[in-house]
Amino acid sequence: MALPRSSVNATKTKLNNAVSAKDPHTIAAVVDLPPFPNSARSSTSRGGSNSHPNHGEHLKIDGVDWSNVLNPLLDAHSAIQSNDLAQTYEAQSSLHSAINHALGSSKGNWLIPALHVVCRNTHRAAALADEYVNRSMGNRNDHARLQNAVTLLQASYSKTLNDRVELRANDPFGEEGSKKAGVLYIVNQLFSMYFRLNTLRLCNNLLKPVETRGIHESGTMGEMVTYRYYVGRLNMFEDQYDLAEQNFDYALRHCHHTAVANKKRILNYLIPVKLLRGRLPSSKLLEKYSLQEFVPLRNGMRTGNLMEFSNGLMKNQDLFIRRGTYLLLEKCKMICYRNLFKRVYKIVGKEQIRLEYIATSFKWLGMPIDLDEVECILANLIFKQYIRGYLSHGKRVLVLSKKDPFPTSKVIK
């Protein structure tokens, strides 16, 4: 379905006026797209590249041809009106390539806001188009468009990062500004895409160039919060839990107070890291952000109730696996064991505890295990220094240190 002539002329005039004035935010508004279809299911894609007529408009501004920006922009609007997600992405990718070219051949950074809009829309259009194709083809796991979109954003990243003009904080967009002002937003989009594609190794290719130049500390607060969130997730998957906690803490502290959904997204990862480091969230926090999935885990760890912890982990297993935190939460079971044994120690009231007593506590919880399993768990806890003492295998006795047998400093870090 072709756009009405009045819409074509209106878009053409807006683009001409905005580029002539080199107005960064007006250009960004012009190249932005209307909302995509609510879901891939609503698409009525015909699937062919000829579903929509290619617009053949001509536009020159100050001697520079902007037709390669205008025409895919019009094509994208037309595809959205027809709810054609596949064709929307094709048009958007052409628009993205044209903006990349325009940015590379222009002086200054006045096109950076437009580039950010285009990067966001390319990412979104690719994800929705892949989702539609996968559903229509029988739930395949095809990410061809998203992988193609990564290439476009990587080109945008290179053009902004390699600008020779020095980046100065808080400089306005204009003909004298540095294109490096656009790097951090693009990096965050690429992080999101890499996580979606499960190609986390590529994240490290972005970290060093950004951090050696200090770009991660010179963006807007929203960009810096998003950057810390993704770096924290990367730290978590690399078992660097101290760094992950630092980055998530920064993201949570500096996240805008009205961005409740973003705070909840950060807490989905910060809480598992803190649980592993022995820090339990308050009931008030879990209630405020509707994080009920962590309630049985918190209660189980606090009281040593292994059954409650295990049931809570099993109940929300699919959710934790999708987030990538299941294995991390599984490790928290060792703290649950430690607190259970500490309760047994307080009941027995002496440093020498027969393993039968500990086995009885498991039986009471409805999780009976034999003495060999008890020894294995205790050996791991002693190795991790969660418990001070030693095992007497012959006598089947746990001998605890008289001084601080359950050191808190080894659990809470």
PDB file of N, CA and C in Angstrom, residues 81-140:
ATOM      1  N   GLN A  81       2.114   0.526   8.011  1.00  0.00           N
ATOM      2  CA  GLN A  81       0.672   0.668   7.790  1.00  0.00           C
ATOM      3  C   GLN A  81       0.039  -0.654   7.355  1.00  0.00           C
ATOM      4  N   SER A  82       0.827  -1.488   6.684  1.00  0.00           N
ATOM      5  CA  SER A  82       0.315  -2.792   6.230  1.00  0.00           C
ATOM      6  C   SER A  82       0.602  -3.909   7.236  1.00  0.00           C
ATOM      7  N   ASN A  83       1.147  -3.543   8.404  1.00  0.00           N
ATOM      8  CA  ASN A  83       1.517  -4.543   9.426  1.00  0.00           C
ATOM      9  C   ASN A  83       2.459  -5.609   8.869  1.00  0.00           C
ATOM     10  N   ASP A  84       3.339  -5.211   7.981  1.00  0.00           N
ATOM     11  CA  ASP A  84       4.284  -6.143   7.368  1.00  0.00           C
ATOM     12  C   ASP A  84       5.634  -6.003   8.060  1.00  0.00           C
ATOM     13  N   LEU A  85       5.873  -6.875   9.035  1.00  0.00           N
ATOM     14  CA  LEU A  85       7.087  -6.767   9.841  1.00  0.00           C
ATOM     15  C   LEU A  85       8.345  -7.063   9.038  1.00  0.00           C
ATOM     16  N   ALA A  86       8.287  -8.058   8.165  1.00  0.00           N
ATOM     17  CA  ALA A  86       9.471  -8.420   7.379  1.00  0.00           C
ATOM     18  C   ALA A  86       9.889  -7.260   6.484  1.00  0.00           C
ATOM     19  N   GLN A  87       8.912  -6.656   5.799  1.00  0.00           N
ATOM     20  CA  GLN A  87       9.231  -5.547   4.909  1.00  0.00           C
ATOM     21  C   GLN A  87       9.616  -4.294   5.688  1.00  0.00           C
ATOM     22  N   THR A  88       9.054  -4.132   6.867  1.00  0.00           N
ATOM     23  CA  THR A  88       9.446  -2.999   7.718  1.00  0.00           C
ATOM     24  C   THR A  88      10.927  -3.076   8.030  1.00  0.00           C
ATOM     25  N   TYR A  89      11.388  -4.292   8.367  1.00  0.00           N
ATOM     26  CA  TYR A  89      12.820  -4.423   8.674  1.00  0.00           C
ATOM     27  C   TYR A  89      13.679  -4.157   7.444  1.00  0.00           C
ATOM     28  N   GLU A  90      13.251  -4.653   6.283  1.00  0.00           N
ATOM     29  CA  GLU A  90      14.045  -4.433   5.063  1.00  0.00           C
ATOM     30  C   GLU A  90      14.204  -2.934   4.790  1.00  0.00           C
ATOM     31  N   ALA A  91      13.115  -2.195   4.927  1.00  0.00           N
ATOM     32  CA  ALA A  91      13.178  -0.747   4.701  1.00  0.00           C
ATOM     33  C   ALA A  91      14.010  -0.064   5.772  1.00  0.00           C
ATOM     34  N   GLN A  92      13.824  -0.491   7.030  1.00  0.00           N
ATOM     35  CA  GLN A  92      14.564   0.120   8.134  1.00  0.00           C
ATOM     36  C   GLN A  92      16.058  -0.144   8.009  1.00  0.00           C
ATOM     37  N   SER A  93      16.442  -1.329   7.571  1.00  0.00           N
ATOM     38  CA  SER A  93      17.870  -1.621   7.410  1.00  0.00           C
ATOM     39  C   SER A  93      18.486  -0.749   6.313  1.00  0.00           C
ATOM     40  N   SER A  94      17.723  -0.483   5.239  1.00  0.00           N
ATOM     41  CA  SER A  94      18.214   0.423   4.191  1.00  0.00           C
ATOM     42  C   SER A  94      18.352   1.843   4.728  1.00  0.00           C
ATOM     43  N   LEU A  95      17.383   2.262   5.545  1.00  0.00           N
ATOM     44  CA  LEU A  95      17.465   3.578   6.171  1.00  0.00           C
ATOM     45  C   LEU A  95      18.678   3.676   7.082  1.00  0.00           C
ATOM     46  N   HIS A  96      18.933   2.615   7.831  1.00  0.00           N
ATOM     47  CA  HIS A  96      20.079   2.599   8.745  1.00  0.00           C
ATOM     48  C   HIS A  96      21.391   2.725   7.972  1.00  0.00           C
ATOM     49  N   SER A  97      21.519   1.993   6.891  1.00  0.00           N
ATOM     50  CA  SER A  97      22.735   2.085   6.067  1.00  0.00           C
ATOM     51  C   SER A  97      22.928   3.502   5.532  1.00  0.00           C
ATOM     52  N   ALA A  98      21.830   4.122   5.130  1.00  0.00           N
ATOM     53  CA  ALA A  98      21.919   5.482   4.590  1.00  0.00           C
ATOM     54  C   ALA A  98      22.337   6.478   5.668  1.00  0.00           C
ATOM     55  N   ILE A  99      21.813   6.332   6.874  1.00  0.00           N
ATOM     56  CA  ILE A  99      22.196   7.227   7.975  1.00  0.00           C
ATOM     57  C   ILE A  99      23.655   7.001   8.349  1.00  0.00           C
ATOM     58  N   ASN A 100      24.099   5.747   8.348  1.00  0.00           N
ATOM     59  CA  ASN A 100      25.518   5.465   8.604  1.00  0.00           C
ATOM     60  C   ASN A 100      26.396   6.208   7.594  1.00  0.00           C
ATOM     61  N   HIS A 101      26.000   6.153   6.331  1.00  0.00           N
ATOM     62  CA  HIS A 101      26.781   6.824   5.277  1.00  0.00           C
ATOM     63  C   HIS A 101      26.749   8.336   5.480  1.00  0.00           C
ATOM     64  N   ALA A 102      25.586   8.872   5.781  1.00  0.00           N
ATOM     65  CA  ALA A 102      25.464  10.320   5.980  1.00  0.00           C
ATOM     66  C   ALA A 102      26.301  10.777   7.170  1.00  0.00           C
ATOM     67  N   LEU A 103      26.317   9.971   8.223  1.00  0.00           N
ATOM     68  CA  LEU A 103      27.110  10.320   9.403  1.00  0.00           C
ATOM     69  C   LEU A 103      28.592  10.348   9.061  1.00  0.00           C
ATOM     70  N   GLY A 104      29.045   9.329   8.312  1.00  0.00           N
ATOM     71  CA  GLY A 104      30.459   9.254   7.971  1.00  0.00           C
ATOM     72  C   GLY A 104      30.927  10.379   7.085  1.00  0.00           C
ATOM     73  N   SER A 105      30.027  10.938   6.266  1.00  0.00           N
ATOM     74  CA  SER A 105      30.420  11.992   5.327  1.00  0.00           C
ATOM     75  C   SER A 105      30.100  13.392   5.847  1.00  0.00           C
ATOM     76  N   SER A 106      29.567  13.484   7.067  1.00  0.00           N
ATOM     77  CA  SER A 106      29.211  14.797   7.621  1.00  0.00           C
ATOM     78  C   SER A 106      30.229  15.238   8.675  1.00  0.00           C
ATOM     79  N   LYS A 107      30.271  16.523   8.904  1.00  0.00           N
ATOM     80  CA  LYS A 107      31.159  17.083   9.909  1.00  0.00           C
ATOM     81  C   LYS A 107      30.389  17.289  11.203  1.00  0.00           C
ATOM     82  N   GLY A 108      31.022  16.935  12.318  1.00  0.00           N
ATOM     83  CA  GLY A 108      30.377  17.136  13.609  1.00  0.00           C
ATOM     84  C   GLY A 108      29.475  15.973  13.979  1.00  0.00           C
ATOM     85  N   ASN A 109      28.669  16.189  15.019  1.00  0.00           N
ATOM     86  CA  ASN A 109      27.843  15.094  15.540  1.00  0.00           C
ATOM     87  C   ASN A 109      26.351  15.422  15.540  1.00  0.00           C
ATOM     88  N   TRP A 110      25.927  16.305  14.647  1.00  0.00           N
ATOM     89  CA  TRP A 110      24.522  16.709  14.632  1.00  0.00           C
ATOM     90  C   TRP A 110      23.570  15.602  14.183  1.00  0.00           C
ATOM     91  N   LEU A 111      24.107  14.508  13.629  1.00  0.00           N
ATOM     92  CA  LEU A 111      23.264  13.376  13.229  1.00  0.00           C
ATOM     93  C   LEU A 111      23.177  12.279  14.297  1.00  0.00           C
ATOM     94  N   ILE A 112      23.854  12.477  15.436  1.00  0.00           N
ATOM     95  CA  ILE A 112      23.879  11.436  16.464  1.00  0.00           C
ATOM     96  C   ILE A 112      22.487  11.116  17.011  1.00  0.00           C
ATOM     97  N   PRO A 113      21.647  12.112  17.358  1.00  0.00           N
ATOM     98  CA  PRO A 113      20.300  11.739  17.830  1.00  0.00           C
ATOM     99  C   PRO A 113      19.518  10.918  16.811  1.00  0.00           C
ATOM    100  N   ALA A 114      19.651  11.263  15.520  1.00  0.00           N
ATOM    101  CA  ALA A 114      18.973  10.487  14.475  1.00  0.00           C
ATOM    102  C   ALA A 114      19.536   9.069  14.413  1.00  0.00           C
ATOM    103  N   LEU A 115      20.849   8.938  14.574  1.00  0.00           N
ATOM    104  CA  LEU A 115      21.482   7.617  14.556  1.00  0.00           C
ATOM    105  C   LEU A 115      20.959   6.763  15.711  1.00  0.00           C
ATOM    106  N   HIS A 116      20.806   7.368  16.878  1.00  0.00           N
ATOM    107  CA  HIS A 116      20.285   6.625  18.026  1.00  0.00           C
ATOM    108  C   HIS A 116      18.871   6.108  17.760  1.00  0.00           C
ATOM    109  N   VAL A 117      18.041   6.948  17.204  1.00  0.00           N
ATOM    110  CA  VAL A 117      16.670   6.539  16.879  1.00  0.00           C
ATOM    111  C   VAL A 117      16.685   5.385  15.884  1.00  0.00           C
ATOM    112  N   VAL A 118      17.527   5.505  14.871  1.00  0.00           N
ATOM    113  CA  VAL A 118      17.607   4.476  13.839  1.00  0.00           C
ATOM    114  C   VAL A 118      18.125   3.155  14.424  1.00  0.00           C
ATOM    115  N   CYS A 119      19.124   3.221  15.295  1.00  0.00           N
ATOM    116  CA  CYS A 119      19.649   2.004  15.930  1.00  0.00           C
ATOM    117  C   CYS A 119      18.568   1.299  16.743  1.00  0.00           C
ATOM    118  N   ARG A 120      17.823   2.081  17.509  1.00  0.00           N
ATOM    119  CA  ARG A 120      16.758   1.499  18.325  1.00  0.00           C
ATOM    120  C   ARG A 120      15.705   0.829  17.441  1.00  0.00           C
ATOM    121  N   ASN A 121      15.297   1.510  16.377  1.00  0.00           N
ATOM    122  CA  ASN A 121      14.258   0.965  15.507  1.00  0.00           C
ATOM    123  C   ASN A 121      14.742  -0.251  14.721  1.00  0.00           C
ATOM    124  N   THR A 122      16.001  -0.246  14.319  1.00  0.00           N
ATOM    125  CA  THR A 122      16.553  -1.411  13.616  1.00  0.00           C
ATOM    126  C   THR A 122      16.533  -2.632  14.524  1.00  0.00           C
ATOM    127  N   HIS A 123      16.963  -2.442  15.757  1.00  0.00           N
ATOM    128  CA  HIS A 123      16.960  -3.535  16.740  1.00  0.00           C
ATOM    129  C   HIS A 123      15.542  -4.068  16.941  1.00  0.00           C
ATOM    130  N   ARG A 124      14.613  -3.166  17.157  1.00  0.00           N
ATOM    131  CA  ARG A 124      13.228  -3.566  17.433  1.00  0.00           C
ATOM    132  C   ARG A 124      12.588  -4.242  16.215  1.00  0.00           C
ATOM    133  N   ALA A 125      12.785  -3.663  15.042  1.00  0.00           N
ATOM    134  CA  ALA A 125      12.183  -4.232  13.832  1.00  0.00           C
ATOM    135  C   ALA A 125      12.750  -5.622  13.537  1.00  0.00           C
ATOM    136  N   ALA A 126      14.045  -5.803  13.739  1.00  0.00           N
ATOM    137  CA  ALA A 126      14.673  -7.107  13.484  1.00  0.00           C
ATOM    138  C   ALA A 126      14.134  -8.170  14.432  1.00  0.00           C
ATOM    139  N   ALA A 127      14.019  -7.813  15.717  1.00  0.00           N
ATOM    140  CA  ALA A 127      13.530  -8.780  16.705  1.00  0.00           C
ATOM    141  C   ALA A 127      12.092  -9.195  16.403  1.00  0.00           C
ATOM    142  N   LEU A 128      11.251  -8.223  16.058  1.00  0.00           N
ATOM    143  CA  LEU A 128       9.848  -8.532  15.772  1.00  0.00           C
ATOM    144  C   LEU A 128       9.704  -9.343  14.481  1.00  0.00           C
ATOM    145  N   ALA A 129      10.497  -8.999  13.476  1.00  0.00           N
ATOM    146  CA  ALA A 129      10.415  -9.733  12.207  1.00  0.00           C
ATOM    147  C   ALA A 129      10.866 -11.182  12.393  1.00  0.00           C
ATOM    148  N   ASP A 130      11.946 -11.388  13.146  1.00  0.00           N
ATOM    149  CA  ASP A 130      12.399 -12.760  13.426  1.00  0.00           C
ATOM    150  C   ASP A 130      11.348 -13.533  14.208  1.00  0.00           C
ATOM    151  N   GLU A 131      10.726 -12.867  15.165  1.00  0.00           N
ATOM    152  CA  GLU A 131       9.696 -13.533  15.960  1.00  0.00           C
ATOM    153  C   GLU A 131       8.540 -13.987  15.065  1.00  0.00           C
ATOM    154  N   TYR A 132       8.134 -13.097  14.165  1.00  0.00           N
ATOM    155  CA  TYR A 132       7.032 -13.453  13.260  1.00  0.00           C
ATOM    156  C   TYR A 132       7.411 -14.634  12.358  1.00  0.00           C
ATOM    157  N   VAL A 133       8.599 -14.570  11.769  1.00  0.00           N
ATOM    158  CA  VAL A 133       9.038 -15.641  10.873  1.00  0.00           C
ATOM    159  C   VAL A 133       9.129 -16.968  11.622  1.00  0.00           C
ATOM    160  N   ASN A 134       9.667 -16.931  12.846  1.00  0.00           N
ATOM    161  CA  ASN A 134       9.804 -18.167  13.620  1.00  0.00           C
ATOM    162  C   ASN A 134       8.450 -18.776  13.948  1.00  0.00           C
ATOM    163  N   ARG A 135       7.483 -17.922  14.280  1.00  0.00           N
ATOM    164  CA  ARG A 135       6.144 -18.433  14.593  1.00  0.00           C
ATOM    165  C   ARG A 135       5.471 -19.009  13.339  1.00  0.00           C
ATOM    166  N   SER A 136       5.584 -18.288  12.256  1.00  0.00           N
ATOM    167  CA  SER A 136       4.904 -18.724  11.032  1.00  0.00           C
ATOM    168  C   SER A 136       5.539 -19.967  10.431  1.00  0.00           C
ATOM    169  N   MET A 137       6.822 -20.204  10.746  1.00  0.00           N
ATOM    170  CA  MET A 137       7.522 -21.378  10.202  1.00  0.00           C
ATOM    171  C   MET A 137       7.584 -22.521  11.213  1.00  0.00           C
ATOM    172  N   GLY A 138       6.825 -22.413  12.308  1.00  0.00           N
ATOM    173  CA  GLY A 138       6.779 -23.529  13.265  1.00  0.00           C
ATOM    174  C   GLY A 138       7.786 -23.418  14.381  1.00  0.00           C
ATOM    175  N   ASN A 139       7.881 -22.242  15.001  1.00  0.00           N
ATOM    176  CA  ASN A 139       8.737 -22.042  16.166  1.00  0.00           C
ATOM    177  C   ASN A 139      10.203 -22.380  15.904  1.00  0.00           C
ATOM    178  N   ARG A 140      10.696 -21.975  14.772  1.00  0.00           N
ATOM    179  CA  ARG A 140      12.133 -22.130  14.503  1.00  0.00           C
ATOM    180  C   ARG A 140      12.909 -21.139  15.352  1.00  0.00           C
TER     181      ARG A 140
END
